């Protein structure tokens, strides 16, 4: 089973807890990066924690939950090596794996009900990257990451 990092802000906390229980029931190892309380927090902090767990190899994939999934996806995608998609339906979630090789799924607790979120998650976990022409495109995403890392590197 795949190790999965989970993160949420205050808006996503209840759904994150439901997803965590669902994953554990199915034998997944879960790395819970918080939040653990309903106190208002800032979603980029949790996106960074989950993205870091994935890029460090502590988890193979990450799941992020905020109000809409949008802020989490924006933040996670700023971390080189992360391909995050905010999904509100199972079809998009499946294609995000098959075409984009997403390694982070972002969900919106204010726009997606629990049962729909579980369907999206199950679909996303069960889908495989299709490779082929998509591999060339995902390699171009990696090239963009490398370009950003080079431009961010301190000059002497
Ligand atoms: C928090 O109110 C909300 O802005 C956040 O959960 C998320 O929806 C941002 O994208």
Coordinates of N, CA, C and O and ligand atoms in Angstrom, one line a residue:
X1 N 0.8 -1.2 0.0 CA 0.0 0.0 0.0 C 0.9 1.3 0.0 O 2.0 1.2 0.5
X2 N 0.3 2.3 -0.5 CA 1.1 3.5 -0.7 C 1.0 4.4 0.6 O 0.0 4.5 1.2
X3 N 2.2 4.9 1.0 CA 2.2 5.9 2.1 C 1.7 7.3 1.5 O 2.1 7.7 0.4
X4 N 0.8 7.9 2.2 CA 0.2 9.1 1.8 C 0.2 10.2 2.8 O -0.1 9.9 4.0
X5 N 0.7 11.3 2.4 CA 0.7 12.5 3.3 C -0.6 13.3 3.2 O -1.1 13.5 2.1
X6 N -1.1 13.7 4.3 CA -2.4 14.4 4.4 C -2.2 15.7 5.0 O -1.5 15.8 6.0
X7 N -2.9 16.7 4.5 CA -2.8 18.0 5.1 C -4.1 18.8 4.9 O -4.8 18.6 3.9
X8 N -4.4 19.7 5.8 CA -5.7 20.5 5.7 C -5.5 21.7 6.5 O -4.8 21.8 7.4
X9 N -6.3 22.7 6.1 CA -6.5 23.9 6.9 C -7.7 23.7 7.8 O -8.3 22.6 7.8
X10 N -8.2 24.7 8.5 CA -9.3 24.6 9.4 C -10.6 24.2 8.6 O -11.4 23.4 9.0
X11 N -10.7 24.8 7.3 CA -11.9 24.5 6.5 C -11.9 23.0 6.0 O -13.0 22.4 5.8
X12 N -10.7 22.4 5.9 CA -10.6 21.1 5.4 C -10.5 20.0 6.4 O -10.5 18.8 6.1
X13 N -10.4 20.4 7.7 CA -10.1 19.5 8.8 C -11.1 18.3 8.9 O -10.6 17.1 8.9
X14 N -12.4 18.6 8.9 CA -13.3 17.4 9.1 C -13.2 16.4 7.9 O -13.2 15.2 8.1
X15 N -13.1 16.9 6.7 CA -13.0 16.0 5.6 C -11.6 15.3 5.6 O -11.6 14.1 5.3
X16 N -10.6 16.0 6.0 CA -9.3 15.3 6.1 C -9.3 14.2 7.1 O -8.8 13.1 6.8
X17 N -10.0 14.3 8.2 CA -10.2 13.2 9.1 C -10.9 12.1 8.5 O -10.6 10.9 8.8
X18 N -12.0 12.4 7.8 CA -12.7 11.3 7.1 C -11.9 10.5 6.1 O -11.9 9.3 6.0
X19 N -11.1 11.3 5.3 CA -10.2 10.6 4.3 C -9.2 9.8 5.0 O -8.8 8.7 4.6
X20 N -8.6 10.3 6.1 CA -7.6 9.6 6.8 C -8.1 8.3 7.3 O -7.5 7.2 7.2
X21 N -9.3 8.3 7.9 CA -9.9 7.0 8.4 C -10.1 6.0 7.3 O -9.9 4.8 7.4
X22 N -10.6 6.6 6.2 CA -10.9 5.7 5.0 C -9.6 5.1 4.5 O -9.5 3.9 4.2
X23 N -8.5 5.9 4.4 CA -7.2 5.3 4.0 C -6.6 4.3 4.9 O -6.2 3.2 4.5
X24 N -6.7 4.6 6.2 CA -6.2 3.6 7.2 C -7.0 2.3 7.2 O -6.4 1.2 7.2
X25 N -8.3 2.4 7.0 CA -9.1 1.2 6.9 C -8.7 0.3 5.7 O -8.8 -0.9 5.7
X26 N -8.1 1.0 4.7 CA -7.7 0.2 3.5 C -6.2 -0.1 3.5 O -5.6 -0.5 2.5
X27 N -5.6 0.1 4.7 CA -4.2 -0.4 4.8 C -3.1 0.6 4.4 O -2.0 0.2 4.4
X28 N -3.5 1.8 4.1 CA -2.5 2.8 3.7 C -1.8 3.3 5.0 O -2.4 3.5 6.0
X29 N -0.5 3.6 4.8 CA 0.2 4.3 5.8 C 0.0 5.8 5.6 O 0.0 6.3 4.5
X30 N -0.4 6.5 6.7 CA -0.8 7.9 6.5 C 0.2 8.8 7.3 O 0.6 8.5 8.5
X31 N 0.8 9.8 6.7 CA 1.6 10.8 7.3 C 0.7 12.1 7.5 O 0.5 12.8 6.5
X32 N 0.2 12.3 8.7 CA -0.7 13.4 8.9 C 0.1 14.7 9.2 O 0.7 14.8 10.3
X33 N 0.1 15.6 8.3 CA 0.8 16.9 8.5 C 0.0 18.0 9.1 O 0.4 19.1 9.1
X34 N -1.2 17.6 9.6 CA -2.1 18.6 10.3 C -3.0 19.3 9.3 O -3.0 18.9 8.1
X35 N -3.7 20.2 9.7 CA -3.9 20.8 11.1 C -4.7 19.8 11.9 O -5.4 18.9 11.3
X36 N -4.7 20.0 13.2 CA -5.4 19.1 14.1 C -6.5 19.8 14.9 O -7.2 19.1 15.6
X37 N -6.6 21.1 14.7 CA -7.7 21.8 15.4 C -8.5 22.7 14.5 O -8.1 22.9 13.4
X38 N -9.6 23.2 15.0 CA -10.5 24.0 14.1 C -10.0 25.5 14.1 O -10.7 26.3 13.5
X39 N -9.0 25.8 14.8 CA -8.4 27.1 14.8 C -8.0 27.6 13.4 O -7.5 26.7 12.7
X40 N -8.3 28.8 13.1 CA -8.0 29.3 11.7 C -6.5 29.3 11.5 O -5.7 29.8 12.3
X41 N -6.1 28.7 10.4 CA -4.7 28.6 10.0 C -4.5 28.9 8.5 O -5.5 29.1 7.8
X42 N -3.3 29.0 8.0 CA -3.0 29.4 6.7 C -2.7 28.2 5.8 O -1.7 27.5 6.1
X43 N -3.5 28.0 4.8 CA -3.3 26.8 3.9 C -1.9 26.6 3.3 O -1.5 25.4 3.2
X44 N -1.2 27.6 3.0 CA 0.2 27.4 2.4 C 1.1 26.6 3.3 O 2.0 25.8 2.8
X45 N 0.9 26.8 4.6 CA 1.8 26.1 5.5 C 1.6 24.5 5.4 O 2.6 23.8 5.5
X46 N 0.4 24.1 5.2 CA 0.1 22.7 5.2 C 0.4 22.1 3.8 O 0.8 21.0 3.7
X47 N 0.2 22.9 2.8 CA 0.6 22.5 1.4 C 2.1 22.3 1.4 O 2.5 21.3 0.8
X48 N 2.8 23.2 2.0 CA 4.3 23.1 2.0 C 4.7 21.8 2.8 O 5.6 21.1 2.3
X49 N 4.0 21.5 3.9 CA 4.4 20.3 4.7 C 4.1 19.0 3.9 O 5.0 18.1 3.8
X50 N 3.0 19.0 3.2 CA 2.7 17.8 2.4 C 3.6 17.7 1.2 O 4.1 16.6 0.9
X51 N 3.8 18.8 0.5 CA 4.6 18.8 -0.6 C 6.1 18.3 -0.2 O 6.7 17.5 -0.9
X52 N 6.5 18.8 0.9 CA 7.8 18.4 1.4 C 7.9 17.0 1.7 O 8.9 16.3 1.4
X53 N 6.9 16.4 2.3 CA 6.9 15.0 2.6 C 6.9 14.1 1.3 O 7.6 13.1 1.3
X54 N 6.3 14.6 0.3 CA 6.3 13.9 -1.0 C 7.7 14.0 -1.7 O 8.3 13.0 -2.1
X55 N 8.2 15.2 -1.7 CA 9.5 15.4 -2.4 C 10.6 14.7 -1.6 O 11.6 14.3 -2.2
X56 N 10.5 14.6 -0.3 CA 11.5 14.0 0.5 C 11.4 12.5 0.5 O 12.2 11.8 1.1
X57 N 10.3 11.9 -0.1 CA 10.2 10.5 -0.2 C 9.5 9.9 1.0 O 9.5 8.7 1.2
X58 N 9.0 10.7 1.9 CA 8.4 10.2 3.1 C 7.0 9.6 2.8 O 6.4 8.8 3.5
X59 N 6.4 10.1 1.7 CA 5.1 9.7 1.2 C 5.2 9.6 -0.3 O 5.9 10.5 -0.9
X60 N 4.5 8.7 -0.9 CA 4.5 8.6 -2.4 C 3.6 9.6 -3.0 O 3.8 10.2 -4.1
X61 N 2.5 9.9 -2.3 CA 1.5 10.9 -2.8 C 1.0 11.7 -1.6 O 1.2 11.4 -0.4
X62 N 0.4 12.9 -2.0 CA -0.2 13.7 -1.0 C -1.6 14.1 -1.3 O -2.0 14.1 -2.4
X63 N -2.3 14.4 -0.2 CA -3.7 14.8 -0.3 C -3.9 16.1 0.6 O -3.4 16.1 1.7
X64 N -4.4 17.1 0.0 CA -4.6 18.4 0.7 C -6.1 18.8 0.6 O -6.7 18.6 -0.4
X65 N -6.6 19.3 1.7 CA -8.0 19.7 1.8 C -8.0 21.1 2.4 O -7.5 21.4 3.4
X66 N -8.7 22.0 1.6 CA -9.0 23.4 2.2 C -10.5 23.6 1.8 O -11.2 22.7 1.6
X67 N -10.9 24.9 1.8 CA -12.3 25.2 1.5 C -12.7 24.8 0.0 O -13.7 24.1 -0.2
X68 N -11.8 25.1 -0.9 CA -12.1 24.9 -2.3 C -11.1 23.9 -3.0 O -11.4 23.4 -4.1
X69 N -10.0 23.7 -2.3 CA -8.9 22.9 -3.0 C -7.9 23.8 -3.8 O -6.8 23.4 -4.1
X70 N -8.4 25.0 -4.1 CA -7.7 25.9 -5.0 C -6.4 26.4 -4.3 O -5.3 26.3 -4.9
X71 N -6.5 27.0 -3.2 CA -5.3 27.5 -2.5 C -4.3 26.5 -2.3 O -3.1 26.7 -2.5
X72 N -4.7 25.3 -1.8 CA -3.8 24.2 -1.6 C -3.0 23.8 -2.9 O -1.8 23.6 -2.9
X73 N -3.8 23.7 -4.0 CA -3.1 23.3 -5.3 C -2.1 24.4 -5.7 O -1.0 24.1 -6.2
X74 N -2.5 25.7 -5.6 CA -1.6 26.7 -6.0 C -0.3 26.7 -5.2 O 0.8 26.7 -5.7
X75 N -0.5 26.5 -3.9 CA 0.7 26.5 -3.0 C 1.6 25.2 -3.3 O 2.8 25.4 -3.4
X76 N 0.9 24.1 -3.4 CA 1.7 22.8 -3.6 C 2.5 22.9 -4.9 O 3.6 22.4 -5.0
X77 N 1.9 23.5 -5.9 CA 2.5 23.5 -7.2 C 3.7 24.4 -7.3 O 4.5 24.4 -8.3
X78 N 3.9 25.2 -6.2 CA 5.1 26.0 -6.2 C 6.4 25.3 -5.8 O 7.5 25.8 -5.8
X79 N 6.1 24.0 -5.3 CA 7.3 23.2 -4.8 C 7.7 22.3 -6.0 O 7.0 21.6 -6.6
X80 N 9.0 22.5 -6.4 CA 9.5 21.7 -7.6 C 9.3 20.2 -7.3 O 9.6 19.7 -6.2
X81 N 8.8 19.5 -8.3 CA 8.6 18.1 -8.2 C 7.1 17.7 -7.9 O 6.7 16.6 -8.0
X82 N 6.4 18.8 -7.5 CA 5.0 18.5 -7.2 C 4.1 18.8 -8.4 O 4.2 19.9 -9.1
X83 N 3.2 17.9 -8.7 CA 2.1 18.1 -9.7 C 0.8 17.9 -9.0 O 0.4 16.8 -8.7
X84 N 0.2 19.0 -8.6 CA -1.1 19.0 -7.8 C -2.2 19.4 -8.6 O -2.1 20.3 -9.5
X85 N -3.4 18.7 -8.4 CA -4.6 19.1 -9.1 C -5.7 19.2 -8.1 O -5.9 18.3 -7.3
X86 N -6.5 20.3 -8.2 CA -7.7 20.5 -7.5 C -8.8 19.8 -8.3 O -9.1 20.2 -9.4
X87 N -9.4 18.8 -7.7 CA -10.4 18.0 -8.5 C -11.8 18.1 -7.8 O -11.9 17.9 -6.6
X88 N -12.8 18.3 -8.6 CA -14.2 18.2 -8.0 C -15.0 17.1 -8.6 O -16.2 17.0 -8.4
X89 N -14.4 16.3 -9.4 CA -15.1 15.1 -10.0 C -14.0 14.0 -10.3 O -12.8 14.2 -10.4
X90 N -14.6 12.8 -10.3 CA -13.7 11.6 -10.5 C -13.0 11.5 -11.8 O -11.9 11.1 -12.0
X91 N -13.7 12.0 -12.9 CA -13.1 12.0 -14.2 C -11.9 12.8 -14.3 O -10.8 12.4 -14.8
X92 N -12.0 14.0 -13.8 CA -10.8 14.9 -13.8 C -9.7 14.3 -12.9 O -8.5 14.4 -13.3
X93 N -10.0 13.7 -11.8 CA -9.0 13.1 -10.9 C -8.3 11.9 -11.7 O -7.1 11.8 -11.6
X94 N -9.1 11.1 -12.4 CA -8.5 10.0 -13.2 C -7.5 10.6 -14.2 O -6.4 10.1 -14.4
X95 N -8.0 11.5 -15.0 CA -7.1 12.1 -16.1 C -5.9 12.8 -15.5 O -4.9 12.9 -16.1
X96 N -6.1 13.4 -14.3 CA -4.9 14.1 -13.7 C -3.8 13.0 -13.4 O -2.6 13.4 -13.4
X97 N -4.2 11.8 -13.1 CA -3.2 10.7 -13.0 C -2.7 10.3 -14.3 O -1.5 10.1 -14.5
X98 N -3.6 9.9 -15.2 CA -3.2 9.3 -16.5 C -2.4 10.2 -17.4 O -1.5 9.8 -18.0
X99 N -2.8 11.5 -17.4 CA -2.1 12.4 -18.3 C -1.0 13.3 -17.6 O 0.0 13.6 -18.3
X100 N -1.3 13.7 -16.4 CA -0.4 14.6 -15.7 C 0.5 14.0 -14.6 O 1.3 14.7 -14.0
X101 N 0.3 12.8 -14.3 CA 1.0 12.1 -13.3 C 1.0 12.9 -12.0 O 2.0 13.1 -11.3
X102 N -0.2 13.3 -11.6 CA -0.3 14.1 -10.4 C 0.2 13.3 -9.2 O -0.1 12.1 -9.1
X103 N 0.9 13.9 -8.3 CA 1.3 13.3 -7.1 C 0.7 13.9 -5.8 O 0.9 13.4 -4.7
X104 N -0.1 15.0 -6.1 CA -0.9 15.5 -5.0 C -2.3 15.8 -5.5 O -2.5 16.3 -6.6
X105 N -3.3 15.4 -4.7 CA -4.7 15.7 -5.0 C -5.2 16.7 -4.0 O -5.0 16.6 -2.8
X106 N -5.8 17.8 -4.5 CA -6.4 18.8 -3.6 C -7.9 18.7 -3.7 O -8.5 18.6 -4.8
X107 N -8.5 18.8 -2.6 CA -10.0 18.7 -2.5 C -10.5 19.9 -1.7 O -9.9 20.4 -0.8
X108 N -11.8 20.2 -2.1 CA -12.4 21.4 -1.4 C -13.6 20.9 -0.5 O -14.6 20.4 -1.1
X109 N -13.4 21.1 0.8 CA -14.5 20.6 1.7 C -15.7 21.4 1.6 O -16.8 21.0 2.0
X110 N -15.6 22.7 1.1 CA -16.8 23.5 1.0 C -17.6 23.3 -0.4 O -18.6 23.9 -0.6
X111 N -16.9 22.6 -1.3 CA -17.6 22.4 -2.6 C -17.8 20.9 -2.9 O -18.5 20.6 -3.9
X112 N -17.2 20.0 -2.1 CA -17.3 18.6 -2.4 C -17.7 17.8 -1.2 O -17.1 17.9 -0.1
X113 N -18.9 17.1 -1.3 CA -19.4 16.4 -0.1 C -18.5 15.2 0.1 O -17.8 14.7 -0.8
X114 N -18.6 14.6 1.3 CA -17.8 13.5 1.8 C -17.8 12.3 0.8 O -16.7 11.8 0.4
X115 N -19.0 11.9 0.4 CA -19.1 10.7 -0.5 C -18.4 11.0 -1.8 O -17.7 10.1 -2.4
X116 N -18.6 12.2 -2.3 CA -18.0 12.5 -3.6 C -16.5 12.6 -3.5 O -15.8 12.1 -4.4
X117 N -16.0 13.1 -2.4 CA -14.6 13.2 -2.1 C -14.0 11.8 -2.0 O -12.9 11.6 -2.6
X118 N -14.7 10.9 -1.4 CA -14.1 9.6 -1.3 C -14.1 8.9 -2.7 O -13.2 8.1 -3.0
X119 N -15.1 9.1 -3.5 CA -15.1 8.6 -4.9 C -13.9 9.2 -5.7 O -13.2 8.5 -6.4
X120 N -13.7 10.5 -5.5 CA -12.6 11.1 -6.2 C -11.3 10.5 -5.8 O -10.4 10.2 -6.6
X121 N -11.1 10.4 -4.5 CA -9.9 9.8 -3.9 C -9.7 8.4 -4.4 O -8.5 8.1 -4.8
X122 N -10.7 7.6 -4.3 CA -10.5 6.2 -4.7 C -10.1 6.1 -6.2 O -9.3 5.3 -6.6
X123 N -10.7 6.9 -7.0 CA -10.4 7.0 -8.4 C -9.0 7.4 -8.7 O -8.2 6.8 -9.5
X124 N -8.6 8.4 -8.0 CA -7.3 9.0 -8.1 C -6.2 8.0 -7.7 O -5.2 7.8 -8.4
X125 N -6.5 7.3 -6.6 CA -5.5 6.3 -6.1 C -5.4 5.1 -7.0 O -4.3 4.5 -7.2
X126 N -6.5 4.8 -7.7 CA -6.5 3.6 -8.5 C -6.0 3.8 -10.0 O -5.8 2.9 -10.7
X127 N -5.8 5.1 -10.3 CA -5.4 5.4 -11.7 C -3.9 5.4 -11.8 O -3.2 5.9 -10.9
X128 N -3.4 5.0 -13.0 CA -2.0 5.0 -13.3 C -1.6 6.0 -14.3 O -2.4 6.3 -15.2
X129 N -0.4 6.5 -14.3 CA 0.1 7.4 -15.3 C 0.2 6.6 -16.6 O 0.7 5.4 -16.7
X130 N -0.3 7.2 -17.7 CA -0.4 6.5 -19.0 C 0.9 6.5 -19.8 O 1.1 5.7 -20.7
X131 N 1.9 7.4 -19.4 CA 3.1 7.4 -20.1 C 3.0 7.8 -21.6 O 2.1 8.6 -21.9
X132 N 3.8 7.3 -22.5 CA 3.7 7.6 -23.9 C 3.9 9.1 -24.1 O 4.8 9.7 -23.6
X133 N 3.0 9.7 -24.9 CA 3.1 11.1 -25.2 C 3.0 12.0 -24.0 O 3.6 13.1 -23.9
X134 N 2.3 11.5 -23.0 CA 2.2 12.3 -21.7 C 3.5 12.3 -21.0 O 3.7 13.3 -20.3
X135 N 4.4 11.3 -21.1 CA 5.7 11.4 -20.5 C 6.5 12.5 -21.0 O 7.2 13.2 -20.2
X136 N 6.4 12.8 -22.3 CA 7.2 13.9 -22.9 C 6.7 15.2 -22.2 O 7.5 16.1 -21.9
X137 N 5.4 15.4 -22.0 CA 4.8 16.6 -21.5 C 5.2 16.8 -20.0 O 5.5 17.9 -19.6
X138 N 5.1 15.7 -19.3 CA 5.4 15.7 -17.9 C 6.9 16.0 -17.7 O 7.3 16.8 -16.8
X139 N 7.7 15.5 -18.6 CA 9.2 15.9 -18.6 C 9.4 17.4 -18.8 O 10.2 18.0 -18.2
X140 N 8.5 18.0 -19.6 CA 8.6 19.4 -19.8 C 8.2 20.2 -18.6 O 8.7 21.3 -18.3
X141 N 7.3 19.6 -17.8 CA 6.9 20.2 -16.5 C 8.2 20.2 -15.6 O 8.5 21.2 -14.9
X142 N 8.9 19.0 -15.6 CA 10.1 18.9 -14.8 C 11.1 19.9 -15.2 O 11.9 20.5 -14.4
X143 N 11.2 20.2 -16.6 CA 12.2 21.2 -17.1 C 11.8 22.6 -16.5 O 12.7 23.4 -16.2
X144 N 10.5 22.9 -16.4 CA 10.1 24.2 -15.9 C 10.5 24.3 -14.4 O 11.0 25.3 -13.9
X145 N 10.4 23.1 -13.7 CA 10.9 23.1 -12.3 C 12.4 23.4 -12.2 O 12.8 24.2 -11.4
X146 N 13.1 22.8 -13.1 CA 14.6 23.0 -13.1 C 14.9 24.4 -13.4 O 15.8 25.0 -12.8
X147 N 14.2 25.0 -14.4 CA 14.5 26.4 -14.7 C 14.2 27.3 -13.6 O 15.0 28.2 -13.3
X148 N 13.1 27.0 -12.8 CA 12.8 27.9 -11.7 C 13.9 27.7 -10.6 O 14.3 28.7 -10.0
X149 N 14.3 26.5 -10.4 CA 15.3 26.2 -9.3 C 16.6 27.0 -9.7 O 17.3 27.6 -8.8
X150 N 17.0 27.0 -11.0 CA 18.2 27.7 -11.4 C 18.0 29.2 -11.2 O 18.9 29.9 -10.7
X151 N 16.8 29.7 -11.5 CA 16.7 31.2 -11.4 C 16.6 31.6 -10.0 O 16.9 32.7 -9.6
X152 N 16.1 30.7 -9.1 CA 16.1 31.0 -7.7 C 17.4 30.8 -7.0 O 17.6 31.3 -5.8
X153 N 18.3 30.1 -7.6 CA 19.6 29.9 -6.9 C 20.4 31.2 -6.7 O 20.4 32.0 -7.5
X154 N 21.0 31.3 -5.5 CA 21.7 32.5 -5.2 C 22.9 32.7 -6.2 O 23.6 31.7 -6.5
X155 N 23.2 33.9 -6.6 CA 24.3 34.2 -7.5 C 25.5 34.7 -6.7 O 25.3 35.3 -5.6
X156 N 26.7 34.4 -7.1 CA 27.9 34.8 -6.3 C 28.6 35.9 -7.0 O 28.5 36.0 -8.2
Ligands
LIG1 C1 -10.2 29.6 4.2 O1 -11.2 30.4 4.6 C2 -10.2 29.3 2.7 O2 -9.8 30.5 2.1 C3 -9.3 28.2 2.3 O3 -9.7 27.0 3.0 C4 -9.2 27.8 0.9 O4 -10.5 27.6 0.4 C5 -8.3 28.6 0.0 O5 -8.2 28.3 -1.2

